[in-house]
XYZ file of C-alpha atoms in Angstrom:
351
model
C -3.025 0.395 31.815
C -6.037 0.578 29.336
C -4.442 -0.988 25.938
C -7.680 -1.385 24.309
C -6.105 1.203 21.794
C -3.128 0.444 21.811
C -0.118 -2.814 21.734
C 2.478 -2.770 24.940
C 5.377 -1.214 23.722
C 8.174 -4.197 24.169
C 10.595 -2.834 22.441
C 13.824 -1.972 24.780
C 14.148 1.396 25.216
C 18.037 3.345 23.576
C 20.896 2.150 25.455
C 24.108 1.635 23.185
C 23.597 -1.810 23.083
C 20.812 -2.639 22.248
C 21.149 0.753 18.944
C 25.398 -0.739 17.718
C 23.415 -1.880 14.214
C 20.479 0.582 14.475
C 22.566 3.755 14.280
C 26.012 5.030 14.344
C 27.713 7.217 16.474
C 27.560 10.197 14.539
C 24.327 9.757 14.781
C 23.675 8.519 11.818
C 20.866 5.713 10.074
C 23.303 2.578 10.303
C 24.343 0.764 7.128
C 22.253 -2.947 8.055
C 19.626 -1.137 9.219
C 19.036 1.574 6.051
C 19.234 -1.921 3.806
C 16.845 -3.677 5.973
C 14.774 0.018 5.716
C 15.612 -0.555 1.968
C 14.397 -4.241 1.854
C 10.942 -2.843 3.443
C 10.148 0.115 1.299
C 10.528 -1.415 -1.965
C 8.494 -4.959 -0.914
C 5.490 -2.510 -0.354
C 5.996 0.136 -2.806
C 5.415 -3.534 -5.355
C 2.119 -3.831 -2.718
C 1.128 -0.559 -3.882
C 2.159 -0.989 -7.608
C 0.223 -3.882 -7.722
C -3.253 -2.538 -6.359
C -2.436 0.520 -8.594
C -6.530 0.426 -10.608
C -7.981 0.685 -6.386
C -6.242 3.741 -6.397
C -8.829 6.222 -8.545
C -11.600 4.583 -6.714
C -14.302 6.907 -5.902
C -12.886 10.105 -7.838
C -10.345 10.642 -4.980
C -7.696 13.254 -6.446
C -6.944 15.039 -2.653
C -3.496 14.978 -0.886
C -5.709 12.968 2.209
C -6.612 10.206 0.361
C -6.944 9.954 -2.658
C -4.285 10.363 -6.130
C -2.558 12.728 -5.804
C -1.507 12.135 -2.688
C 0.494 8.492 -3.588
C 1.716 11.059 -6.083
C 2.870 12.217 -3.909
C 5.658 8.984 -2.191
C 5.853 8.175 -5.909
C 7.810 11.336 -6.339
C 9.466 10.969 -2.891
C 10.427 7.533 -4.028
C 11.831 8.128 -6.940
C 14.023 11.493 -6.178
C 15.093 8.871 -3.369
C 16.420 6.038 -5.016
C 17.035 8.417 -8.691
C 14.924 6.290 -10.402
C 12.792 8.500 -12.782
C 10.210 6.259 -13.830
C 8.343 6.633 -10.108
C 9.090 11.068 -11.121
C 7.051 10.095 -14.556
C 4.507 8.450 -12.760
C 4.086 10.844 -10.444
C 4.357 14.227 -12.992
C 1.493 12.109 -14.759
C -0.964 11.168 -11.970
C -0.932 14.914 -10.931
C -1.745 16.007 -14.410
C -4.432 13.776 -14.355
C -5.121 15.558 -11.314
C -4.690 18.894 -12.155
C -7.481 18.047 -15.029
C -10.416 16.954 -13.055
C -10.120 19.042 -10.160
C -10.178 22.343 -13.676
C -13.769 20.035 -14.874
C -15.073 20.326 -11.084
C -14.039 23.861 -9.804
C -12.883 22.051 -6.927
C -10.107 21.460 -5.035
C -9.268 20.033 -2.042
C -6.354 19.755 0.238
C -6.335 17.192 2.881
C -9.277 18.019 5.673
C -10.308 20.787 8.035
C -8.604 24.518 8.046
C -4.477 23.471 8.096
C -4.139 22.418 4.573
C -6.415 25.206 3.176
C -4.453 27.709 5.443
C -0.904 26.197 4.326
C -1.651 27.080 0.759
C -2.551 30.037 2.132
C 0.787 30.470 3.391
C 2.490 30.397 0.208
C 0.346 31.578 -2.252
C 0.348 34.467 0.376
C 4.072 34.771 0.070
C 4.181 34.475 -3.836
C 1.923 37.664 -3.653
C 3.104 39.775 -0.975
C -0.298 39.937 0.374
C 0.427 40.374 4.195
C -3.180 41.481 4.921
C -4.362 38.531 4.020
C -2.191 36.635 6.300
C -3.396 39.217 9.202
C -7.036 38.425 8.068
C -6.274 34.604 9.003
C -4.971 36.100 12.488
C -8.241 37.895 12.791
C -10.362 35.342 12.242
C -8.914 33.401 14.782
C -9.000 36.103 16.842
C -13.177 36.399 16.338
C -13.755 33.315 16.910
C -12.101 33.785 20.014
C -13.507 36.480 21.165
C -16.955 35.718 19.844
C -16.823 32.471 22.135
C -15.423 33.887 25.158
C -12.341 31.567 24.375
C -9.608 30.932 26.927
C -7.067 31.132 24.478
C -6.385 34.573 22.094
C -6.914 32.655 19.529
C -9.733 30.031 19.102
C -11.215 27.745 15.626
C -14.136 25.452 15.349
C -14.534 22.585 12.744
C -17.791 20.190 12.800
C -19.247 22.612 15.652
C -15.679 21.171 17.498
C -12.883 23.140 19.282
C -10.451 20.445 18.523
C -7.155 20.362 19.742
C -4.798 18.595 17.133
C -2.585 18.648 13.993
C -4.688 18.014 11.621
C -8.438 19.336 12.265
C -7.550 21.650 15.773
C -5.538 25.493 16.672
C -2.409 22.972 17.524
C -2.584 22.681 13.990
C -3.206 26.164 12.968
C -0.365 27.404 15.340
C 2.103 25.394 13.131
C 1.741 26.511 10.375
C 1.098 29.776 11.094
C 5.120 30.400 13.214
C 6.182 28.380 9.495
C 4.464 31.852 8.553
C 5.701 34.009 11.339
C 7.939 36.995 9.540
C 4.286 38.109 8.094
C 3.119 38.811 11.580
C 3.812 41.852 14.015
C 6.083 41.202 16.634
C 2.955 42.769 18.930
C 0.616 39.841 16.751
C 3.126 37.190 17.736
C 2.886 37.959 21.516
C -0.928 39.362 21.702
C -2.292 35.652 19.991
C 0.670 33.184 19.225
C 3.087 33.123 22.269
C -0.384 33.232 24.357
C -2.456 30.808 22.100
C 0.989 28.094 22.752
C 0.907 28.783 26.756
C -2.779 28.306 26.637
C -2.184 24.879 25.142
C 0.265 24.020 27.691
C -2.210 23.742 30.291
C -3.993 20.919 28.628
C -1.398 18.759 28.930
C -2.586 15.302 30.970
C -0.129 14.346 33.392
C 0.147 11.779 31.339
C 1.615 14.088 28.660
C -1.036 13.809 26.324
C -3.859 16.065 24.634
C -7.086 15.983 24.769
C -9.034 15.847 20.650
C -11.066 18.720 22.064
C -11.910 21.239 24.217
C -13.449 20.127 27.072
C -13.060 16.524 26.840
C -12.136 15.157 29.924
C -10.722 11.761 27.636
C -7.356 10.503 27.350
C -7.027 7.942 24.947
C -6.086 9.128 21.501
C -2.017 8.869 20.712
C -1.795 10.281 16.695
C -0.748 12.943 14.455
C -4.831 13.971 13.960
C -5.179 13.786 17.289
C -2.832 13.412 21.213
C 0.361 14.471 21.561
C 2.637 13.189 18.623
C 0.919 16.104 16.960
C 1.240 18.846 19.422
C 5.093 17.258 20.302
C 5.994 18.569 16.687
C 4.134 22.215 17.521
C 6.075 22.812 20.038
C 9.000 21.498 19.177
C 8.861 24.256 16.635
C 7.973 26.716 19.410
C 11.126 25.831 21.289
C 13.222 26.854 18.320
C 11.407 30.170 17.276
C 11.103 31.363 21.132
C 13.221 29.453 23.190
C 11.048 28.939 25.777
C 12.832 25.386 27.691
C 8.766 25.281 28.300
C 8.293 24.365 24.594
C 10.418 21.618 24.966
C 9.613 20.170 27.914
C 6.040 19.773 26.870
C 7.259 18.370 23.355
C 9.266 15.311 25.320
C 6.681 14.534 27.888
C 4.253 13.887 24.795
C 7.225 11.966 23.371
C 7.530 9.637 26.637
C 3.545 8.705 25.352
C 3.498 8.042 22.613
C 6.699 6.125 23.418
C 4.703 4.464 25.859
C 1.248 3.894 23.735
C 2.039 4.670 20.366
C 1.873 1.464 18.703
C -1.939 1.543 17.546
C -4.371 -1.407 17.172
C -5.921 1.231 14.481
C -3.274 0.472 12.534
C 0.308 1.891 10.911
C -0.955 4.993 8.723
C 0.934 8.620 9.161
C -2.386 10.359 10.102
C -3.869 8.280 12.932
C -1.073 5.484 12.967
C 2.360 3.719 14.056
C 4.057 5.921 11.186
C 2.865 8.903 12.032
C 3.026 8.089 15.929
C 6.484 7.828 14.606
C 7.386 11.029 13.243
C 7.616 12.490 16.701
C 10.384 10.915 17.619
C 11.609 12.544 14.304
C 11.025 16.255 15.120
C 12.252 15.455 18.759
C 15.588 13.777 16.961
C 16.226 16.777 15.054
C 15.508 19.594 17.910
C 17.244 17.898 21.013
C 20.482 16.121 19.156
C 19.432 13.004 21.323
C 20.124 9.517 19.540
C 17.596 7.976 21.625
C 14.643 9.888 19.856
C 16.234 8.499 16.648
C 16.055 5.132 17.996
C 12.909 5.143 18.991
C 11.895 6.436 15.273
C 13.853 2.973 13.735
C 11.505 1.024 15.778
C 8.449 2.288 15.171
C 10.029 1.615 11.356
C 10.802 -1.384 12.674
C 6.628 -2.221 13.647
C 6.101 -0.903 10.516
C 8.572 -3.274 8.908
C 5.106 -6.018 9.506
C 2.619 -3.723 7.971
C -0.707 -5.115 7.959
C -0.075 -8.007 10.796
C -0.979 -5.220 14.110
C -4.338 -3.319 12.863
C -8.042 -4.126 14.415
C -8.863 -3.087 10.630
C -8.304 -2.468 7.001
C -7.559 1.309 6.054
C -11.450 2.741 4.171
C -8.888 4.540 1.802
C -5.958 1.577 2.473
C -2.837 2.916 -0.115
C -3.943 6.429 0.542
C -0.374 8.907 1.676
C -2.869 10.277 4.877
C -4.507 6.485 5.537
C -2.916 4.083 3.915
C 0.376 2.359 2.269
C 1.473 5.573 0.918
C 2.080 6.802 4.123
C 3.713 4.235 5.334
C 6.688 4.216 2.611
C 7.427 7.779 2.473
C 7.539 7.875 6.730
C 10.699 4.809 5.934
C 12.066 6.780 3.562
C 12.009 9.706 5.951
C 13.523 7.889 8.569
C 16.224 7.060 7.002
C 17.489 10.553 6.133
C 16.376 11.381 10.289
C 18.426 15.072 9.695
C 16.233 16.241 6.555
C 12.806 14.397 6.928
C 9.387 16.687 7.431
C 5.978 14.711 7.736
C 4.280 15.427 4.040
C 2.923 18.322 3.202
C 2.891 19.818 6.809
C 6.077 21.874 6.863
C 6.178 24.805 4.155
C 9.307 26.014 2.882
C 9.118 30.208 2.583
C 11.810 32.200 1.311
C 12.490 35.584 3.380
């Protein structure tokens, strides 16, 4: 096995004997493990706060790598532990972000098409402009047709047809599925479902996916590229369409993530162990199989040793998607796995 990108997973897989002090019989996190989570979260939050001056480097106010993302974690922490001081700090940071966005006439949200699509889905709902959502479908159809793609929907970023959750079609489909109530049944049947079936055909025998179309490399196992982000998509696809093959695809993604998901790259939610841990949270939510909750807890346990297992320091070491803030967010989510959601990736749209 090529272990140049990941550490060998020496964690014992789920059994009742190894999970008795991690998971309760009712599929809730055991108080003993929850205490460990709280201890580590507070320790990591202390480190984050001690480096506050470094949050604002390079005038980055984005959710992805800037202070807005850190504010998102502070708010979540404050809500979970009922600490108003963190909520106030988060509010103050976001006010500063809003002021700077206004002065620069520029608003950024994550990277690539996925973030803007998430915002579009929410904004379009509030305005009731179904035709704008249809335009998003039209763009994917137009690109696919013009470039003779095998998938009825396809998008490109930096001249590549990416597959994964951050920059690729998997992320677009995930958000379109959440906004499916604004699409016609014809659009769902002719574009969304066939695009999902197209993605299934790209899955490697290992369970992983290529990072882009035409790329034969089976290397990247991270939320932004590879099985982890795509597993989340197919969990939702199974919930929506009740097609067992979608769940099978998600489960195969989960197996390769368990095997190869302890990354040497680090701990981040975008391309690290914390992001890979969300694979198991979503599989647990969909299947109710306690094995996946146990696996999420073991990836969380790996994060207890933050900084010890990575071959380089992140470019933005305190940010939500590349750094410490995202790890804290993941550990908070593990404490309440039934409600957990990958930050900024899930949208709530009322009907």
